Amino acid sequence: MGIAGGRLVGCYGGEISKDRRAALSPARHTHRGKIGPMSSRPRSGGKLAFAPRVLPLGDGAVMAELAGALDLDANAAAHRIAADVRRHAPEWVVDVVPAIVTVTVHFAAATAADAAARRNGATRLLMEAIERAGGAAPAAPERVVEIPVCYQAPHALDLAEVAAATGLPEDEVVRAHVGAAHRVLMIGFAPGHPYIGGLDARLEVPRRATPRPRMAPGAVAIANAQTSIYPFATPGGWNVIGRTPLVLFDPARDPPSLLAAGDGVAFVPISPEAFERIAAGRGR
Amino acid sequence: MTVKVLRPGALATLQDLGRRGLQHLAIVPGGAMDPVAHRVANALVGNRGDAATLEIAVSGPELLFERGALVALAGARFDAWIDGAAFPGARPALVRAGARLRIGRATAGAFAYLAVAGGFDVAPVLGSRSTYLPGHFGGLDGRLVAAGASLPLAAAADGLGRARFARAIRKRREVVLAGGAARSVSWFAPNLTVPTTEPAIGRAVEGAHAALFTDAARAAFYGERWRVAPDSNRMGYRLLGPKLELVTPTEIVSQATCLGTVQVPAGGQPIVLMVDHQTTGGYPKLAELIGADAPLIAQVPPGGAVRFVATKLDEADAARAALAQRAAELIERILWEFGDADA
């Protein structure tokens, strides 16, 4: 790989230059079109091209659904709407959770009258935020986080299989992964576990037929037109093309999660030696 | 000061009322599976409701009290013994230093809570002492309680326990257990959340994807008697019964789930999400168990039966408020027994 490991130490996890940020802005990747075979929504330059609906999620939350399928405009809108709801939230809002194309508001209530009023209030917060978010063009990510990744043995368990499945040489798979503008669609599944959109269309491969019982913490894996990074040694069925020495989730850190929904992500290739050096420095 | 774990039991963890405001990082509130029983156990030793308790499931641990402590076991009914003599639940008991508390199997319900005056003293992680097993943090290093573990107590727990018990028996007669291994009282707190019917009844409102299911599936969900599968846990209860089918197979984009969400994976067996559920999921949501009945269904042990009854949001709101009211009244009555307790 072309980048020396030493240059990276000290810059991972931080914010990167304005030029790089502009290059990674979603305006570049949204124009690439749909990121998955599931998307069937027309695009309209950042305007929501669907009729959002807000519906109850059980008796303690309401959820705004912004699209029926994976859609990058709707995802960008979900992050703006979640931020807007947080800015305007009264104290009874206990959680605001953006997912891929939904935003959920959880509320607390002690009496039945409060519950009904707050369900209405949370619905109104979401509707107003949708209204405000609707016409805006997708904004560049507020920050882009650099993630050093070793795409070599012993960390790139499925790289050869991905190369065979896509018909690309292994180094081209890595170049395609590094070259794309990635963005965190959602934190879900496990604490700090990112679902990252923007995968180069040539790298679209299905999940593995048999999940691995234990992924290495930091495993960088692709499937479903997305990239995922496993924070913990959990089971996982995605194709592992590399591993980052960074700690994705540390409850003692503030914030505990390295990534947040809406972040831009820049994957930076590193050598196995650099991986070991960074991992040792992080106490892994 | 600690309580020594001689045998760990099946599934014991330290829990409190959980973490708030972190679901955007995929951290669920978690906490006690039956927060009402957890609060009652705390009240029975004069604690605030958010003190950490030991949550005990299926079969309980054997504990050695290295110092004296005021303890109470509430929630599911478990066989229990203090130095070999029967140990009654749902009341405060002042155990003496060196006493052994052996908790056997559950005879009614699934989760019991062992509270100690002053609370179990582990460091909060992200605002809570709850063990979050999927995230490997909270409680005792994010893990199940293991043999040989020490459960730390507050520094002055023995003195605090003696003082509170002394106040409790100013009003009531004391009962001596096992030749003095423990002193208790003759009153006890009634159960609010362990189901008294078989099957247990859980009320549910419509889920976001109810319309995607066949009429037969919706009718079966509300008509059938479901069994809680043995591989159920704090993340979710798998239900054994008829296969629930969609009209046409449909992909759902991963979206928020919550405590009580009834989701149906491709195999057709529903799962009721419990307190340690994943924050997002891609399975169709058929129904949502109401908040008031979540602790009650949590108390159905593996192999136990559940039936669901359709309800509406206004009834769900009223039921939640009514349960909160009943719990608040019971806790107030318990704290009255301690006089002007510092609770």
PDB file of N, CA and C in Angstrom, chain A residues 174-227:
ATOM      1  N   VAL A 174      -9.345  -3.214  -3.093  1.00  0.00           N
ATOM      2  CA  VAL A 174      -8.914  -2.296  -2.026  1.00  0.00           C
ATOM      3  C   VAL A 174      -8.998  -0.853  -2.511  1.00  0.00           C
ATOM      4  N   ARG A 175      -8.498  -0.611  -3.769  1.00  0.00           N
ATOM      5  CA  ARG A 175      -8.539   0.756  -4.298  1.00  0.00           C
ATOM      6  C   ARG A 175      -9.978   1.261  -4.380  1.00  0.00           C
ATOM      7  N   ALA A 176     -10.872   0.385  -4.816  1.00  0.00           N
ATOM      8  CA  ALA A 176     -12.285   0.785  -4.940  1.00  0.00           C
ATOM      9  C   ALA A 176     -12.875   1.103  -3.567  1.00  0.00           C
ATOM     10  N   HIS A 177     -12.463   0.332  -2.556  1.00  0.00           N
ATOM     11  CA  HIS A 177     -13.004   0.572  -1.210  1.00  0.00           C
ATOM     12  C   HIS A 177     -12.451   1.878  -0.638  1.00  0.00           C
ATOM     13  N   VAL A 178     -11.150   2.098  -0.840  1.00  0.00           N
ATOM     14  CA  VAL A 178     -10.508   3.301  -0.305  1.00  0.00           C
ATOM     15  C   VAL A 178     -10.981   4.547  -1.062  1.00  0.00           C
ATOM     16  N   GLY A 179     -11.256   4.398  -2.366  1.00  0.00           N
ATOM     17  CA  GLY A 179     -11.542   5.551  -3.198  1.00  0.00           C
ATOM     18  C   GLY A 179     -12.948   6.107  -3.049  1.00  0.00           C
ATOM     19  N   ALA A 180     -13.857   5.344  -2.465  1.00  0.00           N
ATOM     20  CA  ALA A 180     -15.254   5.788  -2.422  1.00  0.00           C
ATOM     21  C   ALA A 180     -15.492   6.762  -1.269  1.00  0.00           C
ATOM     22  N   ALA A 181     -16.538   7.575  -1.413  1.00  0.00           N
ATOM     23  CA  ALA A 181     -16.950   8.480  -0.338  1.00  0.00           C
ATOM     24  C   ALA A 181     -17.966   7.748   0.523  1.00  0.00           C
ATOM     25  N   HIS A 182     -17.536   7.344   1.709  1.00  0.00           N
ATOM     26  CA  HIS A 182     -18.406   6.561   2.593  1.00  0.00           C
ATOM     27  C   HIS A 182     -19.080   7.471   3.617  1.00  0.00           C
ATOM     28  N   ARG A 183     -20.242   7.045   4.068  1.00  0.00           N
ATOM     29  CA  ARG A 183     -20.941   7.831   5.093  1.00  0.00           C
ATOM     30  C   ARG A 183     -21.724   6.896   6.015  1.00  0.00           C
ATOM     31  N   VAL A 184     -21.682   7.191   7.311  1.00  0.00           N
ATOM     32  CA  VAL A 184     -22.364   6.332   8.289  1.00  0.00           C
ATOM     33  C   VAL A 184     -23.880   6.526   8.155  1.00  0.00           C
ATOM     34  N   LEU A 185     -24.579   5.472   7.783  1.00  0.00           N
ATOM     35  CA  LEU A 185     -26.031   5.529   7.615  1.00  0.00           C
ATOM     36  C   LEU A 185     -26.740   5.392   8.959  1.00  0.00           C
ATOM     37  N   MET A 186     -26.102   4.628   9.869  1.00  0.00           N
ATOM     38  CA  MET A 186     -26.796   4.291  11.115  1.00  0.00           C
ATOM     39  C   MET A 186     -25.807   3.621  12.053  1.00  0.00           C
ATOM     40  N   ILE A 187     -26.013   3.815  13.355  1.00  0.00           N
ATOM     41  CA  ILE A 187     -25.334   2.983  14.352  1.00  0.00           C
ATOM     42  C   ILE A 187     -26.405   2.025  14.868  1.00  0.00           C
ATOM     43  N   GLY A 188     -26.171   0.745  14.708  1.00  0.00           N
ATOM     44  CA  GLY A 188     -27.203  -0.226  15.108  1.00  0.00           C
ATOM     45  C   GLY A 188     -26.590  -1.581  15.381  1.00  0.00           C
ATOM     46  N   PHE A 189     -27.412  -2.538  15.750  1.00  0.00           N
ATOM     47  CA  PHE A 189     -27.032  -3.934  15.986  1.00  0.00           C
ATOM     48  C   PHE A 189     -26.308  -4.121  17.315  1.00  0.00           C
ATOM     49  N   ALA A 190     -25.170  -3.437  17.500  1.00  0.00           N
ATOM     50  CA  ALA A 190     -24.422  -3.529  18.764  1.00  0.00           C
ATOM     51  C   ALA A 190     -23.857  -2.142  19.057  1.00  0.00           C
ATOM     52  N   PRO A 191     -23.510  -1.831  20.314  1.00  0.00           N
ATOM     53  CA  PRO A 191     -23.020  -0.492  20.641  1.00  0.00           C
ATOM     54  C   PRO A 191     -21.880  -0.063  19.721  1.00  0.00           C
ATOM     55  N   GLY A 192     -22.048   1.097  19.083  1.00  0.00           N
ATOM     56  CA  GLY A 192     -21.007   1.656  18.234  1.00  0.00           C
ATOM     57  C   GLY A 192     -20.825   0.980  16.893  1.00  0.00           C
ATOM     58  N   HIS A 193     -21.732   0.070  16.519  1.00  0.00           N
ATOM     59  CA  HIS A 193     -21.582  -0.699  15.272  1.00  0.00           C
ATOM     60  C   HIS A 193     -22.143   0.104  14.092  1.00  0.00           C
ATOM     61  N   PRO A 194     -21.255   0.595  13.159  1.00  0.00           N
ATOM     62  CA  PRO A 194     -21.741   1.438  12.069  1.00  0.00           C
ATOM     63  C   PRO A 194     -22.197   0.646  10.846  1.00  0.00           C
ATOM     64  N   TYR A 195     -23.270   1.115  10.224  1.00  0.00           N
ATOM     65  CA  TYR A 195     -23.656   0.677   8.884  1.00  0.00           C
ATOM     66  C   TYR A 195     -23.246   1.826   7.968  1.00  0.00           C
ATOM     67  N   ILE A 196     -22.342   1.570   7.011  1.00  0.00           N
ATOM     68  CA  ILE A 196     -21.723   2.635   6.230  1.00  0.00           C
ATOM     69  C   ILE A 196     -22.111   2.490   4.769  1.00  0.00           C
ATOM     70  N   GLY A 197     -22.726   3.537   4.201  1.00  0.00           N
ATOM     71  CA  GLY A 197     -23.134   3.520   2.801  1.00  0.00           C
ATOM     72  C   GLY A 197     -22.074   4.145   1.911  1.00  0.00           C
ATOM     73  N   GLY A 198     -22.253   4.001   0.599  1.00  0.00           N
ATOM     74  CA  GLY A 198     -21.343   4.614  -0.350  1.00  0.00           C
ATOM     75  C   GLY A 198     -20.390   3.628  -0.993  1.00  0.00           C
ATOM     76  N   LEU A 199     -20.613   2.347  -0.783  1.00  0.00           N
ATOM     77  CA  LEU A 199     -19.724   1.329  -1.357  1.00  0.00           C
ATOM     78  C   LEU A 199     -19.734   1.428  -2.884  1.00  0.00           C
ATOM     79  N   ASP A 200     -18.545   1.313  -3.479  1.00  0.00           N
ATOM     80  CA  ASP A 200     -18.415   1.265  -4.939  1.00  0.00           C
ATOM     81  C   ASP A 200     -19.310   0.137  -5.473  1.00  0.00           C
ATOM     82  N   ALA A 201     -20.110   0.461  -6.494  1.00  0.00           N
ATOM     83  CA  ALA A 201     -21.102  -0.512  -6.995  1.00  0.00           C
ATOM     84  C   ALA A 201     -20.445  -1.816  -7.453  1.00  0.00           C
ATOM     85  N   ARG A 202     -19.169  -1.742  -7.874  1.00  0.00           N
ATOM     86  CA  ARG A 202     -18.490  -2.968  -8.318  1.00  0.00           C
ATOM     87  C   ARG A 202     -18.234  -3.939  -7.170  1.00  0.00           C
ATOM     88  N   LEU A 203     -18.353  -3.450  -5.937  1.00  0.00           N
ATOM     89  CA  LEU A 203     -18.057  -4.310  -4.771  1.00  0.00           C
ATOM     90  C   LEU A 203     -19.317  -4.895  -4.136  1.00  0.00           C
ATOM     91  N   GLU A 204     -20.439  -4.793  -4.835  1.00  0.00           N
ATOM     92  CA  GLU A 204     -21.671  -5.320  -4.244  1.00  0.00           C
ATOM     93  C   GLU A 204     -21.662  -6.841  -4.274  1.00  0.00           C
ATOM     94  N   VAL A 205     -21.509  -7.412  -3.088  1.00  0.00           N
ATOM     95  CA  VAL A 205     -21.527  -8.874  -2.949  1.00  0.00           C
ATOM     96  C   VAL A 205     -22.538  -9.223  -1.861  1.00  0.00           C
ATOM     97  N   PRO A 206     -23.122 -10.425  -1.952  1.00  0.00           N
ATOM     98  CA  PRO A 206     -24.073 -10.817  -0.902  1.00  0.00           C
ATOM     99  C   PRO A 206     -23.338 -11.211   0.383  1.00  0.00           C
ATOM    100  N   ARG A 207     -24.124 -11.423   1.429  1.00  0.00           N
ATOM    101  CA  ARG A 207     -23.538 -11.942   2.668  1.00  0.00           C
ATOM    102  C   ARG A 207     -22.991 -13.349   2.448  1.00  0.00           C
ATOM    103  N   ARG A 208     -22.093 -13.773   3.292  1.00  0.00           N
ATOM    104  CA  ARG A 208     -21.586 -15.137   3.207  1.00  0.00           C
ATOM    105  C   ARG A 208     -22.703 -16.124   3.547  1.00  0.00           C
ATOM    106  N   ALA A 209     -22.654 -17.306   2.921  1.00  0.00           N
ATOM    107  CA  ALA A 209     -23.711 -18.303   3.136  1.00  0.00           C
ATOM    108  C   ALA A 209     -23.751 -18.706   4.612  1.00  0.00           C
ATOM    109  N   THR A 210     -22.585 -18.857   5.227  1.00  0.00           N
ATOM    110  CA  THR A 210     -22.528 -19.250   6.632  1.00  0.00           C
ATOM    111  C   THR A 210     -21.825 -18.151   7.421  1.00  0.00           C
ATOM    112  N   PRO A 211     -22.527 -17.549   8.381  1.00  0.00           N
ATOM    113  CA  PRO A 211     -21.873 -16.514   9.188  1.00  0.00           C
ATOM    114  C   PRO A 211     -20.719 -17.097   9.994  1.00  0.00           C
ATOM    115  N   ARG A 212     -19.720 -16.251  10.283  1.00  0.00           N
ATOM    116  CA  ARG A 212     -18.656 -16.657  11.204  1.00  0.00           C
ATOM    117  C   ARG A 212     -19.183 -16.541  12.626  1.00  0.00           C
ATOM    118  N   PRO A 213     -18.840 -17.510  13.476  1.00  0.00           N
ATOM    119  CA  PRO A 213     -19.326 -17.425  14.866  1.00  0.00           C
ATOM    120  C   PRO A 213     -18.670 -16.278  15.628  1.00  0.00           C
ATOM    121  N   ARG A 214     -17.464 -15.855  15.179  1.00  0.00           N
ATOM    122  CA  ARG A 214     -16.770 -14.817  15.939  1.00  0.00           C
ATOM    123  C   ARG A 214     -15.970 -13.945  14.984  1.00  0.00           C
ATOM    124  N   MET A 215     -16.370 -12.695  14.844  1.00  0.00           N
ATOM    125  CA  MET A 215     -15.614 -11.744  14.040  1.00  0.00           C
ATOM    126  C   MET A 215     -14.522 -11.143  14.924  1.00  0.00           C
ATOM    127  N   ALA A 216     -13.392 -10.775  14.314  1.00  0.00           N
ATOM    128  CA  ALA A 216     -12.362 -10.077  15.077  1.00  0.00           C
ATOM    129  C   ALA A 216     -12.856  -8.661  15.369  1.00  0.00           C
ATOM    130  N   PRO A 217     -12.679  -8.156  16.586  1.00  0.00           N
ATOM    131  CA  PRO A 217     -13.054  -6.760  16.835  1.00  0.00           C
ATOM    132  C   PRO A 217     -12.284  -5.852  15.866  1.00  0.00           C
ATOM    133  N   GLY A 218     -13.006  -4.942  15.209  1.00  0.00           N
ATOM    134  CA  GLY A 218     -12.370  -4.071  14.220  1.00  0.00           C
ATOM    135  C   GLY A 218     -12.445  -4.608  12.801  1.00  0.00           C
ATOM    136  N   ALA A 219     -13.028  -5.795  12.612  1.00  0.00           N
ATOM    137  CA  ALA A 219     -13.137  -6.362  11.262  1.00  0.00           C
ATOM    138  C   ALA A 219     -13.943  -5.418  10.366  1.00  0.00           C
ATOM    139  N   VAL A 220     -13.388  -5.096   9.180  1.00  0.00           N
ATOM    140  CA  VAL A 220     -14.058  -4.246   8.198  1.00  0.00           C
ATOM    141  C   VAL A 220     -14.632  -5.184   7.141  1.00  0.00           C
ATOM    142  N   ALA A 221     -15.956  -5.142   6.968  1.00  0.00           N
ATOM    143  CA  ALA A 221     -16.601  -6.161   6.150  1.00  0.00           C
ATOM    144  C   ALA A 221     -17.640  -5.523   5.247  1.00  0.00           C
ATOM    145  N   ILE A 222     -17.880  -6.135   4.082  1.00  0.00           N
ATOM    146  CA  ILE A 222     -18.842  -5.579   3.131  1.00  0.00           C
ATOM    147  C   ILE A 222     -19.935  -6.604   2.802  1.00  0.00           C
ATOM    148  N   ALA A 223     -21.117  -6.076   2.487  1.00  0.00           N
ATOM    149  CA  ALA A 223     -22.281  -6.860   2.032  1.00  0.00           C
ATOM    150  C   ALA A 223     -23.406  -5.852   1.844  1.00  0.00           C
ATOM    151  N   ASN A 224     -24.467  -6.237   1.114  1.00  0.00           N
ATOM    152  CA  ASN A 224     -25.660  -5.385   1.007  1.00  0.00           C
ATOM    153  C   ASN A 224     -25.336  -3.953   0.572  1.00  0.00           C
ATOM    154  N   ALA A 225     -24.317  -3.774  -0.274  1.00  0.00           N
ATOM    155  CA  ALA A 225     -23.931  -2.442  -0.756  1.00  0.00           C
ATOM    156  C   ALA A 225     -23.472  -1.521   0.359  1.00  0.00           C
ATOM    157  N   GLN A 226     -23.027  -2.104   1.463  1.00  0.00           N
ATOM    158  CA  GLN A 226     -22.573  -1.309   2.609  1.00  0.00           C
ATOM    159  C   GLN A 226     -21.277  -1.881   3.175  1.00  0.00           C
ATOM    160  N   THR A 227     -20.639  -1.059   4.021  1.00  0.00           N
ATOM    161  CA  THR A 227     -19.497  -1.515   4.804  1.00  0.00           C
ATOM    162  C   THR A 227     -19.914  -1.509   6.259  1.00  0.00           C
TER     163      THR A 227
END
